Each structure stands twice: as structure tokens, then as C-alpha cells.
Short mmCIF file of C-alpha atoms and ligand atoms in Angstrom, two decimals:
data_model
loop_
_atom_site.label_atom_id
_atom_site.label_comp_id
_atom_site.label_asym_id
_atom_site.label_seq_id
_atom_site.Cartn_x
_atom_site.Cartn_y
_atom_site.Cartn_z
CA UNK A 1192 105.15 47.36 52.01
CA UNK A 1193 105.35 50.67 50.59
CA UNK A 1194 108.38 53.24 51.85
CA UNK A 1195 107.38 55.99 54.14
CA UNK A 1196 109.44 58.12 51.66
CA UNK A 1197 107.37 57.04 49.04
CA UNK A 1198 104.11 57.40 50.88
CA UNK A 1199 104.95 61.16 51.51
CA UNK A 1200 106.40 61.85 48.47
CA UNK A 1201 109.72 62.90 49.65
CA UNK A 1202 113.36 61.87 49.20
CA UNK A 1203 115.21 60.31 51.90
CA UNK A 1204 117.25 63.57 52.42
CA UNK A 1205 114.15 65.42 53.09
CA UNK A 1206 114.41 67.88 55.53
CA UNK A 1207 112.01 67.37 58.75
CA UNK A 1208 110.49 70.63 57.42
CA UNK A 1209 109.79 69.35 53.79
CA UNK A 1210 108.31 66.05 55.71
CA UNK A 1211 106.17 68.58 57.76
CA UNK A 1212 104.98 69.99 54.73
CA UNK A 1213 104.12 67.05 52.37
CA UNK A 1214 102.49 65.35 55.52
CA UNK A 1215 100.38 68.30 55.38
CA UNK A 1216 99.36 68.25 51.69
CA UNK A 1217 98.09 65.05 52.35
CA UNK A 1218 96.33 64.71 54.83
CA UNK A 1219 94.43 67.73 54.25
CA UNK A 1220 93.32 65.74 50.82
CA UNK A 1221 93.12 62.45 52.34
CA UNK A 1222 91.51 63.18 56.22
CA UNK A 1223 88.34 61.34 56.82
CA UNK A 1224 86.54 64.49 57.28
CA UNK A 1225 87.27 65.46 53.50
CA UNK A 1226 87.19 62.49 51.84
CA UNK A 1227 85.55 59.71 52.96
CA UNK A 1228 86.33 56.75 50.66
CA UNK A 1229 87.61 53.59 52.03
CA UNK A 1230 90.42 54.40 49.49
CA UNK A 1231 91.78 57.21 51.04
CA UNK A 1232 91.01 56.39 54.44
CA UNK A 1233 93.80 53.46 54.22
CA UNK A 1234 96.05 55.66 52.69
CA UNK A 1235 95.38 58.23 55.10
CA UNK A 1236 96.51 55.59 57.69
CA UNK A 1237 99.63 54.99 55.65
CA UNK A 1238 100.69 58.42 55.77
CA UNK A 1239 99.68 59.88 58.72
CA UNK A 1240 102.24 56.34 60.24
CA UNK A 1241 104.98 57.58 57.40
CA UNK A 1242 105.06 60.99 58.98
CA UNK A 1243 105.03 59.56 62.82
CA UNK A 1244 108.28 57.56 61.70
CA UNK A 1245 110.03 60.04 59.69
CA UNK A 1246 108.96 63.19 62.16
CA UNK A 1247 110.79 61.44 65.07
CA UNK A 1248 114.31 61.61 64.28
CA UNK A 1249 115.06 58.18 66.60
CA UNK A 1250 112.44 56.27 64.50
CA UNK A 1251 113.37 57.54 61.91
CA UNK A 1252 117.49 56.82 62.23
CA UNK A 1253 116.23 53.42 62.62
CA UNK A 1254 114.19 53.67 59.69
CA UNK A 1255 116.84 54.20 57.61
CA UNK A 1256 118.59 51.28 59.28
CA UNK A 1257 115.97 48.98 58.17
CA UNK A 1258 113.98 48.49 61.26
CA UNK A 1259 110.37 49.20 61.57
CA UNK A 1260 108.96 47.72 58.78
CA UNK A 1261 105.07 47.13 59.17
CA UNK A 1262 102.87 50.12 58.72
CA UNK A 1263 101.14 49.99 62.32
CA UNK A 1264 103.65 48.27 64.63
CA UNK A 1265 103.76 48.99 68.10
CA UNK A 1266 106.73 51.38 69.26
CA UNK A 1267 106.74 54.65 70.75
CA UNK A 1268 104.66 56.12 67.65
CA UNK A 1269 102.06 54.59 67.27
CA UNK A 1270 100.03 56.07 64.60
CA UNK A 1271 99.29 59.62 64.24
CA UNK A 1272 97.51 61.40 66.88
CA UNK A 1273 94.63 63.88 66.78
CA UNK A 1274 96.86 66.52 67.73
CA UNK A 1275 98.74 65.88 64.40
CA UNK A 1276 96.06 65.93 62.18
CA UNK A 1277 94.89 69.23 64.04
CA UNK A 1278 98.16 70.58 63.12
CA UNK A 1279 98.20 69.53 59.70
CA UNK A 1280 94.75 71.55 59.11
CA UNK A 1281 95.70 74.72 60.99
CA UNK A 1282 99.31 74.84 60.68
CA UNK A 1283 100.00 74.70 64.68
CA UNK A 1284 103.73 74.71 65.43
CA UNK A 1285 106.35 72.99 67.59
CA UNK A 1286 106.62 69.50 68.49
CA UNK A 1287 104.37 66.69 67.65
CA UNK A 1288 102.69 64.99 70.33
CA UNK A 1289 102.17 65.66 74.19
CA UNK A 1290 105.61 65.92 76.26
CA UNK A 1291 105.55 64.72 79.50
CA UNK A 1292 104.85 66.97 82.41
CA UNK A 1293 107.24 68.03 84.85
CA UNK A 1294 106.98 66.90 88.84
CA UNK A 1295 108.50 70.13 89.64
CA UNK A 1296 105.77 72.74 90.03
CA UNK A 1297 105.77 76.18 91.25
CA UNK A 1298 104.71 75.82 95.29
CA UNK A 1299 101.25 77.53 97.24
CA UNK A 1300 101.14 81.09 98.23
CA UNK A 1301 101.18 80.80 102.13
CA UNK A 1302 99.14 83.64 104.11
CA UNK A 1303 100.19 84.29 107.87
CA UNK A 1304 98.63 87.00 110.01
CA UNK A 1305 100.39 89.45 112.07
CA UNK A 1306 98.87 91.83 115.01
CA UNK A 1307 100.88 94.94 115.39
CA UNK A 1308 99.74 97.90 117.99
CA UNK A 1309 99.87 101.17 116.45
CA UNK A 1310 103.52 101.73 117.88
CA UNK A 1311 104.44 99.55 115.38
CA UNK A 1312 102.80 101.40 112.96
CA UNK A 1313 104.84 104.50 113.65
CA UNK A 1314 108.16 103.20 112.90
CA UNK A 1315 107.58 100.07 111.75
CA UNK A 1316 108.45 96.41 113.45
CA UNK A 1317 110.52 93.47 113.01
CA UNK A 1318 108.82 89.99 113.64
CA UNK A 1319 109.86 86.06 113.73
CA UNK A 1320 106.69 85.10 112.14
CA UNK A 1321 105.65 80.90 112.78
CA UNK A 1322 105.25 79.37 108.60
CA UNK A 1323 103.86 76.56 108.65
CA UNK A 1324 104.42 74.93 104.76
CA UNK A 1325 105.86 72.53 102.82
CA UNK A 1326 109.76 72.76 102.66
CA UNK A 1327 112.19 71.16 100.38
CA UNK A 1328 113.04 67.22 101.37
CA UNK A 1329 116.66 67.30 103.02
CA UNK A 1330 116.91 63.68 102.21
CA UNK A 1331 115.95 63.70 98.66
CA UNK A 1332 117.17 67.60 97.94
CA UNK A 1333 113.32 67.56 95.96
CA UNK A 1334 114.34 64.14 93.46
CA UNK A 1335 111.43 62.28 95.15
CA UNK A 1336 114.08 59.75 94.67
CA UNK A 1337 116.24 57.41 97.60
CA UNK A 1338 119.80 58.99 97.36
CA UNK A 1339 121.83 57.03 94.91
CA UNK A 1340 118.64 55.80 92.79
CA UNK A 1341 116.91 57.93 89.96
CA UNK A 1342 113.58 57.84 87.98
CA UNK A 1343 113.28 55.13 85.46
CA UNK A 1344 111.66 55.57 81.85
CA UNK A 1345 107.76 54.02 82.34
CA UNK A 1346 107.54 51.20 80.80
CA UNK A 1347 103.85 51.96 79.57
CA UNK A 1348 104.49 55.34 77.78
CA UNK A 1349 108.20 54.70 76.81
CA UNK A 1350 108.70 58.38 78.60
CA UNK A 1351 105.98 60.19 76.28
CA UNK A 1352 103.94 61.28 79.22
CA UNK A 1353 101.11 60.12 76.69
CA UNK A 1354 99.10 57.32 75.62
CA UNK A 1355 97.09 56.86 72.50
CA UNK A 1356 93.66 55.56 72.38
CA UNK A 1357 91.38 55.16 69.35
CA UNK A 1358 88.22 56.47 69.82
CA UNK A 1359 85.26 55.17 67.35
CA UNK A 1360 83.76 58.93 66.44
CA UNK A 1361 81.45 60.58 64.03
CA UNK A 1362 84.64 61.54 62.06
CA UNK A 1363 85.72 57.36 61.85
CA UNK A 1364 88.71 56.33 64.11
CA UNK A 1365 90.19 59.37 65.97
CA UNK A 1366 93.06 58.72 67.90
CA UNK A 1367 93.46 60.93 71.20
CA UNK A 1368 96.54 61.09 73.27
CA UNK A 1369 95.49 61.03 77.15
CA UNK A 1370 98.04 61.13 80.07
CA UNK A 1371 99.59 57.80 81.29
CA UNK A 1372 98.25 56.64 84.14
CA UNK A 1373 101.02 54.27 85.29
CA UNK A 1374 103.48 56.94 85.31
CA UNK A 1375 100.53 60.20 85.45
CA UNK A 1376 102.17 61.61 82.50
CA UNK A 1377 105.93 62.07 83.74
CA UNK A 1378 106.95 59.77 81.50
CA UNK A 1379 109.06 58.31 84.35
CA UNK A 1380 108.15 55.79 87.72
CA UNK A 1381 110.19 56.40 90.74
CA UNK A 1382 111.29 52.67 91.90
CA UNK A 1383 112.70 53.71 94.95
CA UNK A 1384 110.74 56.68 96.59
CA UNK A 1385 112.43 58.64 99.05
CA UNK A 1386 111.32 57.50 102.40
CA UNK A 1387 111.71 60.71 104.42
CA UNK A 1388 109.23 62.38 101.70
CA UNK A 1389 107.26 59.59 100.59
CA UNK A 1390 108.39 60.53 96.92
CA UNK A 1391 107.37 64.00 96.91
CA UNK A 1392 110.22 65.70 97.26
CA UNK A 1393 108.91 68.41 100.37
CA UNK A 1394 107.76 67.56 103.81
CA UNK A 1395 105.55 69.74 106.00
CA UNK A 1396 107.62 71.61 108.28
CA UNK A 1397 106.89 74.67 110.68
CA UNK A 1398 109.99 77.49 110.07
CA UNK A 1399 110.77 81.13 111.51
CA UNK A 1400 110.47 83.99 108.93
CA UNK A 1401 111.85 87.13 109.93
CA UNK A 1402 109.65 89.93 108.44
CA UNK A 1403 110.40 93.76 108.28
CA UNK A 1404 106.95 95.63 108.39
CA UNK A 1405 106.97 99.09 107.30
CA UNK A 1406 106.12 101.88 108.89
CA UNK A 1407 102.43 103.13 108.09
CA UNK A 1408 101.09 99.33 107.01
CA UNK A 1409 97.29 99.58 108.33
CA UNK A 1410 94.78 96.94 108.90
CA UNK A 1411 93.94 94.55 105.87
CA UNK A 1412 97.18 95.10 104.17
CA UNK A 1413 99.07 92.07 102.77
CA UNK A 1414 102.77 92.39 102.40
CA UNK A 1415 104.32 89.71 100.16
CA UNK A 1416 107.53 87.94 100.31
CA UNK A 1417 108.19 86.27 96.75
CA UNK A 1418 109.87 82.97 97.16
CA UNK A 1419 108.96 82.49 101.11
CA UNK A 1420 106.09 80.60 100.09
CA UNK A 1421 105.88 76.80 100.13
CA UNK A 1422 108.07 74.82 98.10
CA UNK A 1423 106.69 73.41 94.92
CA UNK A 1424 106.14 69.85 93.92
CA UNK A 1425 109.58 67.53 93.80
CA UNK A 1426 111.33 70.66 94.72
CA UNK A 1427 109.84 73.17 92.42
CA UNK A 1428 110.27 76.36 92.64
CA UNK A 1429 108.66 78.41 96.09
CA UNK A 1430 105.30 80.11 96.40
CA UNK A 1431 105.21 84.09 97.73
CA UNK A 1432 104.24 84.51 101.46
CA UNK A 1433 101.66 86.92 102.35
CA UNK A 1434 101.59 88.50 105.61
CA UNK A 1435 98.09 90.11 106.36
CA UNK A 1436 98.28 93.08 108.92
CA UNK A 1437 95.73 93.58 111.69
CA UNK A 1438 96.46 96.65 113.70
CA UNK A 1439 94.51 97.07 117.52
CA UNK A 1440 92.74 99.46 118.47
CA UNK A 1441 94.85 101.99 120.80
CA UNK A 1442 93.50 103.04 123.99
CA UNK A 1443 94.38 106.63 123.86
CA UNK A 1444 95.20 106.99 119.92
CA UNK A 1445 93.43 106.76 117.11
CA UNK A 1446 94.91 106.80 113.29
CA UNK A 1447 93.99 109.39 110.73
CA UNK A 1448 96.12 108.77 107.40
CA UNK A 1449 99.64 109.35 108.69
CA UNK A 1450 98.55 111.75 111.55
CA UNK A 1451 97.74 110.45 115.08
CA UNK A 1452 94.76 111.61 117.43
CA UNK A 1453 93.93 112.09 120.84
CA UNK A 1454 92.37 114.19 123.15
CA UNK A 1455 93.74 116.19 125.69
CA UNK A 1456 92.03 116.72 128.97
CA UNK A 1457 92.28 120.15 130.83
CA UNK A 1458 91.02 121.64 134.25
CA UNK A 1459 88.91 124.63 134.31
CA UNK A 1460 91.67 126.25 135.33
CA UNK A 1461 94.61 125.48 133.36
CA UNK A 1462 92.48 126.16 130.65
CA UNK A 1463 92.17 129.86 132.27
CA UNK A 1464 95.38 130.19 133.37
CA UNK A 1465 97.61 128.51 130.86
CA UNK A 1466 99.78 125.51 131.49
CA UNK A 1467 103.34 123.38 130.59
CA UNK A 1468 102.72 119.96 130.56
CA UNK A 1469 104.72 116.37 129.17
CA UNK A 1470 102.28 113.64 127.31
CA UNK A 1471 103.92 109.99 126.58
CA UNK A 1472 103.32 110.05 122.62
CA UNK A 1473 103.38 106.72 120.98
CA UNK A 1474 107.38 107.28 120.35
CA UNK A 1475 108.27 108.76 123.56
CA UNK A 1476 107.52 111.97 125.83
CA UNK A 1477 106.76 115.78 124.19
CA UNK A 1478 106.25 118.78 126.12
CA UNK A 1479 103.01 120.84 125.39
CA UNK A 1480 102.20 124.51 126.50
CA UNK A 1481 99.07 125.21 126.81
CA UNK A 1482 98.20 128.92 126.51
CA UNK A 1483 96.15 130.73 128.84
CA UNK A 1484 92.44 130.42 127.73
CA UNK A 1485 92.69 127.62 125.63
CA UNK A 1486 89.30 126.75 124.02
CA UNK A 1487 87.74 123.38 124.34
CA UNK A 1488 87.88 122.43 121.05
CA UNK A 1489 91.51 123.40 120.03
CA UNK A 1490 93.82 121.68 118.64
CA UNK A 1491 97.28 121.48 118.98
CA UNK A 1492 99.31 119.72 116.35
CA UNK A 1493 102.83 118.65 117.32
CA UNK A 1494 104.45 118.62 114.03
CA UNK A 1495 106.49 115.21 112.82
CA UNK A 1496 105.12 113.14 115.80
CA UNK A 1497 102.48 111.04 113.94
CA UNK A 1498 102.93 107.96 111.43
CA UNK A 1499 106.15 107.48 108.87
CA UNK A 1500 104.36 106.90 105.65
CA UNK A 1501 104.19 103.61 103.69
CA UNK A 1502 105.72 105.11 101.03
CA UNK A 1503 108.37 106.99 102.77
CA UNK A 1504 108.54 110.43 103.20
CA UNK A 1505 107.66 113.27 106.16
CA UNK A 1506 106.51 112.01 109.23
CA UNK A 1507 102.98 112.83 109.71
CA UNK A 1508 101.68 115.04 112.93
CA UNK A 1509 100.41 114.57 116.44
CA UNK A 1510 97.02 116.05 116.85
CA UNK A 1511 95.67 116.57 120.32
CA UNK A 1512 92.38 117.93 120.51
CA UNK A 1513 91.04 120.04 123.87
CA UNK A 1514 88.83 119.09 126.00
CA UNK A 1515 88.15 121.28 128.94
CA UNK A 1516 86.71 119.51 132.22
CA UNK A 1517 84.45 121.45 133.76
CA UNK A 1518 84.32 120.74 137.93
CA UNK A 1519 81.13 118.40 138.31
CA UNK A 1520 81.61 118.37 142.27
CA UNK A 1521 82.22 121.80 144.82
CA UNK A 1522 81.97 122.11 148.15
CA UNK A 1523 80.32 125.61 149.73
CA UNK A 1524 83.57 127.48 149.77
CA UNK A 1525 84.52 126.79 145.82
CA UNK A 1526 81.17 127.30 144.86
CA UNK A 1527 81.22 130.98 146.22
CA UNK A 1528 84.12 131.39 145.01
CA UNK A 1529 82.94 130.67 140.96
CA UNK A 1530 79.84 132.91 141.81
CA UNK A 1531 82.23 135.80 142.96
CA UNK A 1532 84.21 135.26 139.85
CA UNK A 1533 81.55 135.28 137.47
CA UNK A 1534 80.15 138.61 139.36
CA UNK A 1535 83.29 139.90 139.07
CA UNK A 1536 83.99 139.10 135.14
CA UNK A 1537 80.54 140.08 134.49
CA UNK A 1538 80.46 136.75 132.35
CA UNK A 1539 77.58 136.93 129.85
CA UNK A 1540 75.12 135.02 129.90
CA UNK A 1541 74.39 131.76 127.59
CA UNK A 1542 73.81 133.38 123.37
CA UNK A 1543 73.82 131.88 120.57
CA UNK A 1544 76.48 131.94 118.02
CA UNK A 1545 77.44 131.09 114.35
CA UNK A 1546 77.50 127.70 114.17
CA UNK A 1547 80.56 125.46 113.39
CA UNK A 1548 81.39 121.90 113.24
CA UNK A 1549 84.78 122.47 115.19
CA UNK A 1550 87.44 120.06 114.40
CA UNK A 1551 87.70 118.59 117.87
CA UNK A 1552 83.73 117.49 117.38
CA UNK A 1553 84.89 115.64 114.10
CA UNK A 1554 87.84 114.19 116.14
CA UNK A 1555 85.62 112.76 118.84
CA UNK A 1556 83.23 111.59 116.41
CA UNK A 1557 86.20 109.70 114.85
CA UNK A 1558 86.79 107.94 117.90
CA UNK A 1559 83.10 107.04 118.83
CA UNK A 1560 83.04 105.63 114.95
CA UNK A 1561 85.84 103.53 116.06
ZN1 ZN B 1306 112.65 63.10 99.98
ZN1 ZN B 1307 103.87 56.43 81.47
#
């Protein structure tokens, strides 16, 4: 039986880069693809098992010890896989072979929706939001495993993750490497699965999450919490939580960037005569003067009362926009009393003026829009 050294070309103090390299050589003269002669086919199958043994520096120790001495015997080897002779052709790096995957995994993105009013908006709000998501197995701490028992190598793969397979193909005999199915490519079984989890290392459990929402957050925006997500796979590492704002509709105000709007209603004649007057704002009472012959229309912008902005920064404003109410309803005496007036102020009649698309209009078509 010819000497894996031999086969390769290399002395037995070859490094496992000088191994690399004459495996290389070779089977870029020898692959089936190149040369197709029964010849070098079998010696193709020589070295590509030479370089399995001496790449793997257990087989190979017990190489050197004597053991493995038939050119295709079973073991953790095997002979070559397709990934090898892929990365004798074009050089690919690292380690030879699949590795077995991990159970850990990185856990789901949970998504919970909050309402807020537009209060909240002003200042911001604190909630105990209900997540309801996977959360790391108290009994098992995530090691899918009963306490005091541990994963065991599978017997199938020998811990590879892998198994090889030869496929009949247009190139000859190509030997793929395909997950383990007894052990789905973890390269270990779990005798004794954790009975709380059922091996998986997470249960499904509802939990508080105390959120701080920003002033300024409107509707549609998500605000994520990295790592509040769910917990991964055998206790991998958390998902983000997303919290997706909704803010109702106010019955008096309405939001324009970090301003707020409403509209003020005044009689006849406080409009006329002028007025002092205290509105509940969304943060609490402000007093308003309204000056004598206040224009429907006007608007009077109390500064610093509106939104805080999402980004920090100056308060936004209060707008209130005038609306004079004219009296739909008068009895005899009040009627004579307007005509008097009017005779009296020599109030012109109806004219037409310049026309302007006053700011109150656009705030009340605002509101109509929604
Ligand atoms: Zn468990
Ligand atoms: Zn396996």
C-alpha cells in the first residue's frame, strides 16, 4: 500500500501548508475533469485520501502511529470531498470540509404596537408594553440539555455536521458533503432533552417591557430596542424589538411638524371689544388676550407650547387660529340694536378685495384633510 507521504510527494515533516500545496499540484493534473484516464483517476483517488489523512492533524497523528492503513477505510475522512477539489482548483482558503452548525442562532425581531394621544407626543410617555416571545429556558439556561447531562458526539457524522455521498455525475464519481440528518448537522444528539423546553433551549413566554417614547414620535414610526427581541435558538443571542407608534386623532388639536393647531372660537363681540381669556393646551392652561377687533382669520401663536422635537431641541409653538361666530339667532330688541350700530358706524357695504388664502383657511383645511 503506498505511503500517503509518498503519494503526495512530501516528507513526513511536511508542513500542513506544503501538504496543501502538493495536494494541489496534483490534483489539478490528475482531476477527472482534466485527465480522464483510468490511470489517473485511481491515482487521483489515492491522493485526494493521502491529503484527507495528512490534512487532519488527528488522522494524521495516528497515521504516523501506524493506524489507518487501507486507502478508502471508513473513519471520519472519508475520501476527499467536492469542496476539496473546488479548493484545490481555485485556491479557496480555511478549513477543509463543512463544520457543524451551531444551535445557537441569533433570535426574531418582535414588533408590538403602541397608541399614544398627542399628549404623549408633546413630552413624550413611558409605557409597560405586553411582549409576547420566546425567552431563554430557566431550566436548561438555553443547553437544550436536562441539567447535569450534555450533548453527545453523533454517532453518524462523528461531530462533522457532514456526511459524504458519492454522486455518479457527468464529471465520474463526485463526492458531496450534505448535512447529517441524524444529528441536522450539529454534529451532536441531545440524549436527554430538557423537559421544560422540549430541547430548544427558549419557551414562549409573555413579559413587561418598559419603553421610553420620545417626544415628537408620529404615527408609523418604529422605535427599536436591540436585544429586547426574542431569544435565539438554544439560547442564542436576542432579536431587536420594534415598537410601531400610532398616534389618535385629537379632538381639538391637530399636529403640524412640531407646532400644534386649533381654532379659537370668538363672539361678535369679544372680537369687537377685545378679550382675556385661559385655554387648557395639551400641557396645561395659557392665558390669551385677545385684542380688540381681532380678525377672523388671525392667528395667534403662543410661542414654546407645541411639540418637543424627535431630535431634541426648541419646543415648537401653539397656533390658534380665529374664528369669529357671528350671532345666527336675535330676538327684536338685539336685532335693532345691530341695525342702529351699523347706522351709526356707517359700515360699508359688502366689496370686493385682493384676494388671499389666509392662513386660518389653510389651517381649517388641515383639519377637514384630517
Ligand atoms: Zn430547557
Ligand atoms: Zn450527525
Amino acid at each position: 500500500m503506498a505511503d500517503h507521504y509518498e503519494v503526495l510527494g512530501v516528507s513526513r515533516e511536511a508542513t500542513p501548508d506544503e501538504i496543501k500545496k502538493a495536494y494541489r499540484r496534483l490534483a489539478r493534473e490528475l482531476h477527472p475533469d482534466v485527465n480522464p484516464g483510468e490511470d489517473a483517476s485511481e491515482r487521483f483517488k489515492l491522493v485526494t485520501h493521502a491529503y484527507d489523512v495528512l490534512s487532519d492533524p488527528e488522522q494524521r497523528q495516528r497515521y504516523d502511529l501506524g493506524g489507518d492503513g487501507s486507502p478508502f477505510g471508513g473513519g471520519a475522512g472519508g475520501f476527499g470531498g467536492f469542496g476539496d477539489v473546488f479548493e484545490a482548483f481555485f485556491g479557496g482558503g480555511g478549513s477543509r470540509g463543512g463544520r457543524p452548525r451551531s444551535r445557537r442562532e441569533r433570535g426574531q425581531d418582535a414588533l408590538v404596537r403602541v397608541t399614544l394621544d398627542l399628549g404623549d407626543v408633546v413630552f413624550g410617555a413611558h409605557r409597560d408594553v405586553e411582549v409576547d416571545t420566546a425567552v431563554l429556558c430557566e431550566t436548561c439556561q438555553g443547553s437544550c440539555c436536562q441539567p447535569g447531562t450534555q450533548p453527545v458526539t453523533c454517532d453518524i457524522c462523528h461531530g462533522s455536521g457532514n456526511v459524504q455521498r458519492t454522486v455518479r455525475s457527468l464529471l465520474g464519481n463526485v463526492v458531496t458533503s450534505q448535512p447529517c440528518t441524524t444529528c441536522q448537522g450539529y454534529g451532536t444528539t441531545i440524549p436527554y432533552p430538557c423537559g421544560t423546553c422540549a430541547g430548544q433551549g427558549r419557551v414562549r413566554a409573555r413579559r413587561t417591557v418598559s419603553v421610553d417614547i420620545p417626544a415628537g414620535v408620529e404615527t408609523g414610526l418604529r422605535l427599536q430596542l436591540p436585544g429586547s427581541g426574542e431569544v435565539g435558538p438554544a439560547g442564542g443571542p436576542n432579536g431587536d424589538l420594534y415598537l410601531e407608534v400610532t398616534v389618535t386623532p385629537h379632538e381639538v388639536f391637530s399636529r403640524d411638524g412640531d407646532d400644534v393647531l386649533a381654532t379659537l372660537e370668538v363672539s361678535m363681540p369679544d372680537a369687537i371689544l377685545g378679550t382675556e381669556t385661559t385655554i387648557e393646551a395639551l400641557d396645561g392652561p395659557v392665558d390669551l388676550e385677545i385684542r380688540p377687533g381681532v380678525q377672523a382669520g388671525d392667528v395667534l401663536t403662543i410661542k414654546g407650547r407645541g411639540i418637543t422635537p424627535l431630535r431634541g431641541g426648541q419646543r415648537g409653538d401653539l397656533r390658534v387660529g380665529v374664528h369669529v361666530v357671528t350671532p345666527t339667532r336675535l330676538d327684536a330688541k338685539q336685532r335693532a340694536l345691530i341695525e342702529d350700530f351699523a347706522k351709526k358706524t356707517k359700515a360699508p357695504a359688502p366689496r370686493l378685495a385682493e384676494f388671499h388664502q389666509g392662513l386660518f383657511s389653510k389651517l381649517r383645511d388641515r383639519f377637514r384633510n384630517g
